[in-house]
Coordinates of C-alpha atoms in Angstrom, one line a residue:
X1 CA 25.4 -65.8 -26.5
X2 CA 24.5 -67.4 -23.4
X3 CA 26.7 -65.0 -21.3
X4 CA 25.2 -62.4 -23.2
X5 CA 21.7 -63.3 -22.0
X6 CA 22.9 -63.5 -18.0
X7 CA 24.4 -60.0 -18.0
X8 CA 21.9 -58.2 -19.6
X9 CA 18.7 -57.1 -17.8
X10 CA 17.1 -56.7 -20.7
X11 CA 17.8 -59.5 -22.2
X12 CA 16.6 -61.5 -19.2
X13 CA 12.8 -59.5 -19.3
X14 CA 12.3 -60.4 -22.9
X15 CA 13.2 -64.2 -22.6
X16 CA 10.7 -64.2 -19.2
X17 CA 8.0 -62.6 -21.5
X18 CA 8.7 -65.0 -24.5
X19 CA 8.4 -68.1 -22.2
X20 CA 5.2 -67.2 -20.4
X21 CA 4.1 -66.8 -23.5
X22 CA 5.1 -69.9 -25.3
X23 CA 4.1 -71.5 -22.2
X24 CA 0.4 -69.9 -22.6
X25 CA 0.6 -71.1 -26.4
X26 CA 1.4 -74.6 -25.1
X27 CA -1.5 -74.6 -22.6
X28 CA -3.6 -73.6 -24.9
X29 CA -3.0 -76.2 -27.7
X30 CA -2.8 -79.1 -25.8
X31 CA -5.8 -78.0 -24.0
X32 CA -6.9 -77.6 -27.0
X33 CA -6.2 -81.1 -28.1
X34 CA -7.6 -83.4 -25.4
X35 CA -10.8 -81.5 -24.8
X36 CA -12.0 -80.9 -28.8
X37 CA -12.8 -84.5 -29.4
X38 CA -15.2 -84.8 -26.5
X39 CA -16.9 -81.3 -27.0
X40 CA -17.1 -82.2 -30.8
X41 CA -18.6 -85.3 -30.7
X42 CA -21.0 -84.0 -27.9
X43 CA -22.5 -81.4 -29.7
X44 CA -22.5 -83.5 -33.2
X45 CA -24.3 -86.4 -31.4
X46 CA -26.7 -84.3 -30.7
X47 CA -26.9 -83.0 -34.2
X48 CA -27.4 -86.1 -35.2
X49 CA -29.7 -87.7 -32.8
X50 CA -32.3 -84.9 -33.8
X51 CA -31.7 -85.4 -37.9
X52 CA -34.2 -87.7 -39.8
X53 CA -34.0 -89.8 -42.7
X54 CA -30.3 -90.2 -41.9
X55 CA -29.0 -93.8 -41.3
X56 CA -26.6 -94.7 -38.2
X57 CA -23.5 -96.3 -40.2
X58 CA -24.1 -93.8 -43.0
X59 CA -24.4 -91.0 -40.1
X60 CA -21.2 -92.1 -38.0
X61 CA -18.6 -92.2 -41.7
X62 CA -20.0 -88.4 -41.8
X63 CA -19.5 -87.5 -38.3
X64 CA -15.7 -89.0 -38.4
X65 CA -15.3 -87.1 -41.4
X66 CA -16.8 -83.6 -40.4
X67 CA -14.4 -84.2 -37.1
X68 CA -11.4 -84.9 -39.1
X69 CA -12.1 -81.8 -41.3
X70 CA -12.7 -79.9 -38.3
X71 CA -9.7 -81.0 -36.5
X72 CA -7.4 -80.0 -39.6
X73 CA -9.1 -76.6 -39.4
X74 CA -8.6 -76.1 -35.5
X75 CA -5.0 -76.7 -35.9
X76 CA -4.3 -74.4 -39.2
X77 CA -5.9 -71.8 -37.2
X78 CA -4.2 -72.4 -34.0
X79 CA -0.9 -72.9 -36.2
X80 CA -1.7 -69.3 -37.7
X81 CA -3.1 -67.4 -34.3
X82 CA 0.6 -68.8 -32.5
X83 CA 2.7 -67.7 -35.1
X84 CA 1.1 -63.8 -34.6
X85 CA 1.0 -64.2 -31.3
X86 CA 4.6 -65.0 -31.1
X87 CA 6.2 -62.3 -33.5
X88 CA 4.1 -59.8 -31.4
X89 CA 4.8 -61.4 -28.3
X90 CA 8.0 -60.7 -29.2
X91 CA 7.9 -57.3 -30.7
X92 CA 6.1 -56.5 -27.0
X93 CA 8.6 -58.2 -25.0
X94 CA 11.5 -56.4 -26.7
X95 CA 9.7 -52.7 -26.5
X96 CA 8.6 -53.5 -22.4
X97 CA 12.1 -54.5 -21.9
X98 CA 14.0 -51.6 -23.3
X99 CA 11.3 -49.3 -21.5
X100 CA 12.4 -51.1 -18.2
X101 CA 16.0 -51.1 -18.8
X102 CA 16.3 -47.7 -20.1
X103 CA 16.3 -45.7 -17.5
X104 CA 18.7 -48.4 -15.6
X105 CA 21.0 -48.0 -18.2
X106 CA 21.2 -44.1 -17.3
X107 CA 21.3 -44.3 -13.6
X108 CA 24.6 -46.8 -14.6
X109 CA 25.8 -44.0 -16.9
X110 CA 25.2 -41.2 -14.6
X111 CA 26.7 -43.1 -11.4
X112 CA 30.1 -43.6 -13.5
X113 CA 29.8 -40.1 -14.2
X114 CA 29.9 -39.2 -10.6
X115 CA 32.3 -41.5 -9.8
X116 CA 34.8 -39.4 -12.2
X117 CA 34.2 -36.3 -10.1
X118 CA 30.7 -35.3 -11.9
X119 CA 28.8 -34.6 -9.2
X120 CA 25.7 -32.2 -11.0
X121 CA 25.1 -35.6 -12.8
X122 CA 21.2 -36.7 -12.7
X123 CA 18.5 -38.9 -14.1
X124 CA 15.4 -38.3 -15.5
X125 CA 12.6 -39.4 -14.1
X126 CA 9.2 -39.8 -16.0
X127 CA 7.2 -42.3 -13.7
X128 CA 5.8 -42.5 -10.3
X129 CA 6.5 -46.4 -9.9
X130 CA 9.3 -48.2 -8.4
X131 CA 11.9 -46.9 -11.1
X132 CA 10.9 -43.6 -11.1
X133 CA 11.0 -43.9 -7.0
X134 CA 14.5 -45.3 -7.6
X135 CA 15.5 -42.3 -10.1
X136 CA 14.7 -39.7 -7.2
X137 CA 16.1 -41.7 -4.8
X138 CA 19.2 -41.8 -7.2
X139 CA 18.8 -37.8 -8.0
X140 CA 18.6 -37.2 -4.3
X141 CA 21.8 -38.9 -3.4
X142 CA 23.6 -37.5 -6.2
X143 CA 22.6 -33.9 -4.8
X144 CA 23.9 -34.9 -1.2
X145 CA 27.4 -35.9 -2.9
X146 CA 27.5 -32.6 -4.7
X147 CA 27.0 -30.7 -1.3
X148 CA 29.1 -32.9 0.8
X149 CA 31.9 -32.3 -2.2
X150 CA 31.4 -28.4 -2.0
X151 CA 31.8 -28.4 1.5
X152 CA 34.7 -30.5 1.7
X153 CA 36.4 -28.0 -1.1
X154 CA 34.5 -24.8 1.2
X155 CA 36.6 -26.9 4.5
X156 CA 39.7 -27.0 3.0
X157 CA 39.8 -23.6 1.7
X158 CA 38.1 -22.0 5.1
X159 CA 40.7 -24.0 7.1
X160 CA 43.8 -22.4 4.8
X161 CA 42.3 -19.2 5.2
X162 CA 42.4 -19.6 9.2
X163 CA 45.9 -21.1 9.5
X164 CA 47.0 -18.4 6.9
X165 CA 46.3 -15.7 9.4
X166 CA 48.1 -16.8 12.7
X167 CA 50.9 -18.3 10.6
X168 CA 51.6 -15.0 8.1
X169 CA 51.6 -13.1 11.8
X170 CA 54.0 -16.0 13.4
X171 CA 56.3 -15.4 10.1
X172 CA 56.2 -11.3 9.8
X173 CA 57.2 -11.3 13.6
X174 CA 60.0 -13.8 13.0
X175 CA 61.2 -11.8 10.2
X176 CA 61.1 -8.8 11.9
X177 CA 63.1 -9.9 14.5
X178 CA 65.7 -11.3 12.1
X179 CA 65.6 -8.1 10.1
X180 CA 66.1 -6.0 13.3
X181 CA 63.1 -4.2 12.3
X182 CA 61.1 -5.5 15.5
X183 CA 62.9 -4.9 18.8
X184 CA 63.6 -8.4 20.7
X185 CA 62.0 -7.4 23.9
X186 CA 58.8 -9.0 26.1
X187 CA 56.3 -7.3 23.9
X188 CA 57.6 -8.8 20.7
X189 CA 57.8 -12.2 21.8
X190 CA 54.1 -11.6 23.7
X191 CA 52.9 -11.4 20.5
X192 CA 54.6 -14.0 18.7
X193 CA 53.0 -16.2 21.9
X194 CA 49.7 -14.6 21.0
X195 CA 49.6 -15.7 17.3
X196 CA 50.6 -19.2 18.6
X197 CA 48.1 -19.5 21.1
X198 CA 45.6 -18.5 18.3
X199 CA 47.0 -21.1 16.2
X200 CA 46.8 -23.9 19.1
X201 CA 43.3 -22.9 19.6
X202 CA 42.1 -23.4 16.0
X203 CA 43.6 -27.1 15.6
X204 CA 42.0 -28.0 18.8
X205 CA 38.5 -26.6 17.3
X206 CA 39.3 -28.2 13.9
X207 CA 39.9 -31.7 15.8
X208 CA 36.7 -31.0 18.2
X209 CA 34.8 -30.2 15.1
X210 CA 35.9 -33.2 13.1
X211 CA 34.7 -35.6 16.4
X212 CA 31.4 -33.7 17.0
X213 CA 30.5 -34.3 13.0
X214 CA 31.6 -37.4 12.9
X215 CA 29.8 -38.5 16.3
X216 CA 33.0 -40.0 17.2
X217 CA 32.3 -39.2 21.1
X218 CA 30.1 -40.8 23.5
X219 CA 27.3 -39.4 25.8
X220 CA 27.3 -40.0 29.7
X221 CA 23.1 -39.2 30.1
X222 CA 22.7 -38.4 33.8
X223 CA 20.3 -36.6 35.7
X224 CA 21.3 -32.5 34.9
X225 CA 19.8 -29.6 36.5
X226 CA 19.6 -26.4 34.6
X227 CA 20.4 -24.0 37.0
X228 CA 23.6 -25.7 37.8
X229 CA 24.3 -25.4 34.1
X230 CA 23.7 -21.5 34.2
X231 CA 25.9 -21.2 37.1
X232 CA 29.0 -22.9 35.3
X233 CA 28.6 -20.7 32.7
X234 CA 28.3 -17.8 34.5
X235 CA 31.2 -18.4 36.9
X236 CA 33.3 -19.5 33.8
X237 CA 32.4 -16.2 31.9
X238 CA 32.2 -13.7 34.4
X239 CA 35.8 -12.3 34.4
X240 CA 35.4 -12.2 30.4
X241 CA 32.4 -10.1 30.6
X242 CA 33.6 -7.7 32.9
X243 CA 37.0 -6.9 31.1
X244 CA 34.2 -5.8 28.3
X245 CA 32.0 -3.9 31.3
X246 CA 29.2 -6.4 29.9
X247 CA 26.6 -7.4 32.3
X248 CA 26.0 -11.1 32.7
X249 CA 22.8 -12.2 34.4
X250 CA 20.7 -15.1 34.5
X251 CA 16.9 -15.5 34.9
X252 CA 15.1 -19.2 35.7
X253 CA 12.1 -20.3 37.0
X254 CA 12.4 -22.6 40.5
X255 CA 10.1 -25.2 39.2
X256 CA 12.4 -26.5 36.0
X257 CA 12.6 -30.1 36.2
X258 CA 15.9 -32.6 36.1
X259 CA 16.5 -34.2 32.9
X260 CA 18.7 -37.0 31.5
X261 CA 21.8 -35.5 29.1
X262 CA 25.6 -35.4 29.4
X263 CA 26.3 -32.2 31.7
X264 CA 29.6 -31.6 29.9
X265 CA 28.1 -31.3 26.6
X266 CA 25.6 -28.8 27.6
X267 CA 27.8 -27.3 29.6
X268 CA 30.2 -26.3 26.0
X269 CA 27.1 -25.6 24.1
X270 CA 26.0 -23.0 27.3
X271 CA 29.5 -21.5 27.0
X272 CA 30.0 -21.2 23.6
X273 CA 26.3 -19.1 23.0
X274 CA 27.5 -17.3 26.1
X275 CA 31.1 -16.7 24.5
X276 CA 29.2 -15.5 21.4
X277 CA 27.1 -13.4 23.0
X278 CA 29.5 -11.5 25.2
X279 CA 31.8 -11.7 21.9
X280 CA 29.4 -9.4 19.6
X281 CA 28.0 -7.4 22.6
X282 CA 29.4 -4.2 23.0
X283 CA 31.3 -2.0 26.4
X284 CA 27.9 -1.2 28.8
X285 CA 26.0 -4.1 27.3
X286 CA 23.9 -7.0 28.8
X287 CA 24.1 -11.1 28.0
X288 CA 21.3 -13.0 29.7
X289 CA 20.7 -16.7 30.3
X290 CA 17.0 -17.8 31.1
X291 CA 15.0 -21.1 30.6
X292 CA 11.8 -22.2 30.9
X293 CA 9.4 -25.4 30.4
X294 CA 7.6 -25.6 27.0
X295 CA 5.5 -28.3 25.0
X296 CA 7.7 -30.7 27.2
X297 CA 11.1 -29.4 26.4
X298 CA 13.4 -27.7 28.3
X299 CA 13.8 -24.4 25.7
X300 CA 17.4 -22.4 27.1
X301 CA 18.2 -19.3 25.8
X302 CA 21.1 -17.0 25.6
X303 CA 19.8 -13.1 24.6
X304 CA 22.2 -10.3 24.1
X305 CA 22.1 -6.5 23.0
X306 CA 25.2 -6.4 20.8
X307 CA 25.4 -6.0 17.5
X308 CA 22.6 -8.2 16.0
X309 CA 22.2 -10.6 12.8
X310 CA 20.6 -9.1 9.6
X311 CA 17.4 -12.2 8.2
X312 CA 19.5 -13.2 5.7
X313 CA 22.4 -14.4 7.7
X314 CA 20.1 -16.4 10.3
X315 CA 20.1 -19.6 8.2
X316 CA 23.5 -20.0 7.8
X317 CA 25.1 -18.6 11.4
X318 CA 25.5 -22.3 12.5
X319 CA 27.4 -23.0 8.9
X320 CA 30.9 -24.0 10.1
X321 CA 33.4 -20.7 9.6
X322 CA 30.4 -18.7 8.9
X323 CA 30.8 -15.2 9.6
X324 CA 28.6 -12.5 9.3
X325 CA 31.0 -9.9 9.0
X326 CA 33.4 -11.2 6.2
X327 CA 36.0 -9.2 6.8
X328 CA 36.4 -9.8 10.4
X329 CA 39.7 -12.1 10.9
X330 CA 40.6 -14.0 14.0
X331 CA 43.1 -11.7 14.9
X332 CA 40.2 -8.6 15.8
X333 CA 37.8 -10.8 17.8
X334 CA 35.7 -12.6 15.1
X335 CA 36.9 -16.4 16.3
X336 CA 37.3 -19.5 14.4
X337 CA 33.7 -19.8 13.0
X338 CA 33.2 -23.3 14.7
X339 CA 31.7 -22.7 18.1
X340 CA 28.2 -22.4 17.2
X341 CA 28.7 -25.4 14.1
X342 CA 29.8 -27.8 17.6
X343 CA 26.8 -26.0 19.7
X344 CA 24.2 -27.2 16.7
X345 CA 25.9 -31.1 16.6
X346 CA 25.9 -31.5 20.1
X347 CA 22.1 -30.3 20.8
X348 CA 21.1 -32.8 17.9
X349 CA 22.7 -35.4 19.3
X350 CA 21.0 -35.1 22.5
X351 CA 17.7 -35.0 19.7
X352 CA 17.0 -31.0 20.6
X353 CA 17.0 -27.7 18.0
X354 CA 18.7 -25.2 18.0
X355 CA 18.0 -21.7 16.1
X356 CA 19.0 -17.7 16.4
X357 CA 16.5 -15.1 16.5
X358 CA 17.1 -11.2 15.7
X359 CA 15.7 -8.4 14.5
X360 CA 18.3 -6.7 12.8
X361 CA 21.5 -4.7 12.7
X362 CA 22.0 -3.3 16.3
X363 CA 19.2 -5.1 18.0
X364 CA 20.6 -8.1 19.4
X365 CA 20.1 -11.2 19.3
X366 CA 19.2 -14.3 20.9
X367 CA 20.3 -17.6 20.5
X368 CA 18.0 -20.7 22.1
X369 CA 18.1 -24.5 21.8
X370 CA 15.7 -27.1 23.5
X371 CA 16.4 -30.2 24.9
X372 CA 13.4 -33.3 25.6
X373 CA 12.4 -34.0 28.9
X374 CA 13.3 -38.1 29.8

């Protein structure tokens, strides 16, 4: 019984109601006790000392009498009055505790729930007080463990889909070759290099992906100038544009201050919007860089004329794997999907935004994070 009582919440509320009010009840009666006397024979001295024709021995018998009857009386009624006041006491204490312990009871159930796997498990909540503020707090992480489970099952089944393709390539080649279907020459094995280069590439983005999300890298904040930023972009993806005739220009204002961030950081977010741009851009096209000062950020931006983003992809083009066109592989061009999820992590971490702006199909589009000025 007494084991009973420390486990359960409930039981604990309704034996804390019970006592403060026995200990009321108490109060009361013994108050009750030591202070009648005095107030009775107050006000019945008075009684008396304004009655006539009344002698004093014959007055005091009737006095001790009257306060003997009225002391019987006090405590039936008190006797009475505790014994209602108790049952309901008690009836109130049980009702408040099961209304307090209810909904504990189903945060309990539903967190078992989602510890099985359930992960659409929720609580309601019918109260704006503490519990109801902990049965939205409890909804709210339940919701978070349903996305973070979908996109673990989304990762794994994105990141079969990407090893699928270089591998299927690696093994059709392979065959080929055994087969004598494929001719064992330079060009054969060129490809066979190809599709392992690919491969090499996506494990490297999977394990840079995996460190950016996880945070598991540390910033070196030193003093960077934007231009010089541009530049290393530019140099780095200058022979890349011009294989695709695309041309890659920059435009910057001379008065853009110095700020504190890890060069190396911005420099892979700058290439990989650049990359992207020069990617989905067109023979004949144009990729430009430019920057300027706003509301004390540093706002960079990488604008292109290729083939554009329709509205309803803009939300989700940082999504990891995300691709706009779902049937482009990795194979014809369309890369691993992770670029621009790493771009987004590292801008946060340095506490900036990041967003893509278009205005269609086959208007372009322009890509542009911000960075604060410290």
């Amino acid at each position: 019984m007494l084991e009973t009582f420390r486990r359960r919440l409930g039981a604990k509320i309704f034996i804390a109601f019970l006592g403060v009010i026995l200990l009321g009840a108490l109060v009361l009666v013994v108050t009750i006790q030591f202070t009648a006397p005095t107030a009775f024979a107050h006000h019945m001295g008075q009684g008396l000392g304004q009655g006539q024709g009344m002698g004093m021995g014959q007055g005091q018998g009737m006095m001790q009498t009257v306060y003997q009857d009225f002391r019987s009386g006090i405590n039936e009624a008190l006797g009475v009055a505790a014994l209602v006041a108790i049952i309901v006491a008690m009836g109130a204490s049980l009702a408040l505790s099961r209304r307090v312990v209810a909904p504990l009871r189903a945060m309990t159930t539903a967190s078992r729930r989602i510890a099985e796997g359930k992960y659409d498990e929720r609580v309601s909540v019918s109260s704006q007080d503490e519990l109801g503020q902990l049965g939205e707090s409890f909804n709210q992480m339940a919701e978070q463990l349903e996305q973070v489970e979908s996109m673990r099952r989304q990762l794994i089944g994105d990141v079969s889909h990407e090893l699928r393709t270089p591998l299927t390539a690696i093994k059709g080649s392979m065959e080929g070759l055994i087969d004598g279907v494929l001719p064992a020459d330079a060009e054969t094995y060129e490809q066979i290099r190809a599709e392992a280069e690919r491969l090499s590439r996506l494990v490297d983005d999977l394990q840079e992906l995996s460190r950016v999300e996880a945070r598991a890298y540390p910033l070196d904040f030193r003093e960077v100038d934007v231009s010089s930023l541009v530049a290393t972009a530019i140099k780095r993806l200058t022979p890349t544009a011009r294989a695709k005739r695309i041309t890659l220009t920059s435009s910057l204002p001379r008065d853009l201050p110095r700020f504190l961030a890890d060069e190396d950081r911005l420099e892979q977010v700058l290439t990989n919007l650049t990359a992207n741009g020069i990617q989905y851009t067109p023979e004949g096209g144009t990729v430009t860089i430019s920057a300027e000062r706003k509301n004390g950020e540093i706002q960079v931006s990488v604008a292109d004329t290729g083939v554009g983003i329709p509205p309803e992809h803009l939300a989700h083009i940082f999504t990891r794997f995300y691709r706009v066109d779902k049937s482009r592989s990795r194979a014809s061009g369309g890369g691993s999907g992770i670029g621009l999820t790493i771009a987004r992590h590292l801008v946060e971490a340095h506490g900036g935004r990041i967003w893509a702006e278009s205005e269609g199909e086959g208007k372009g589009s322009r890509f542009v994070f911000t960075l604060p000025v410290r």
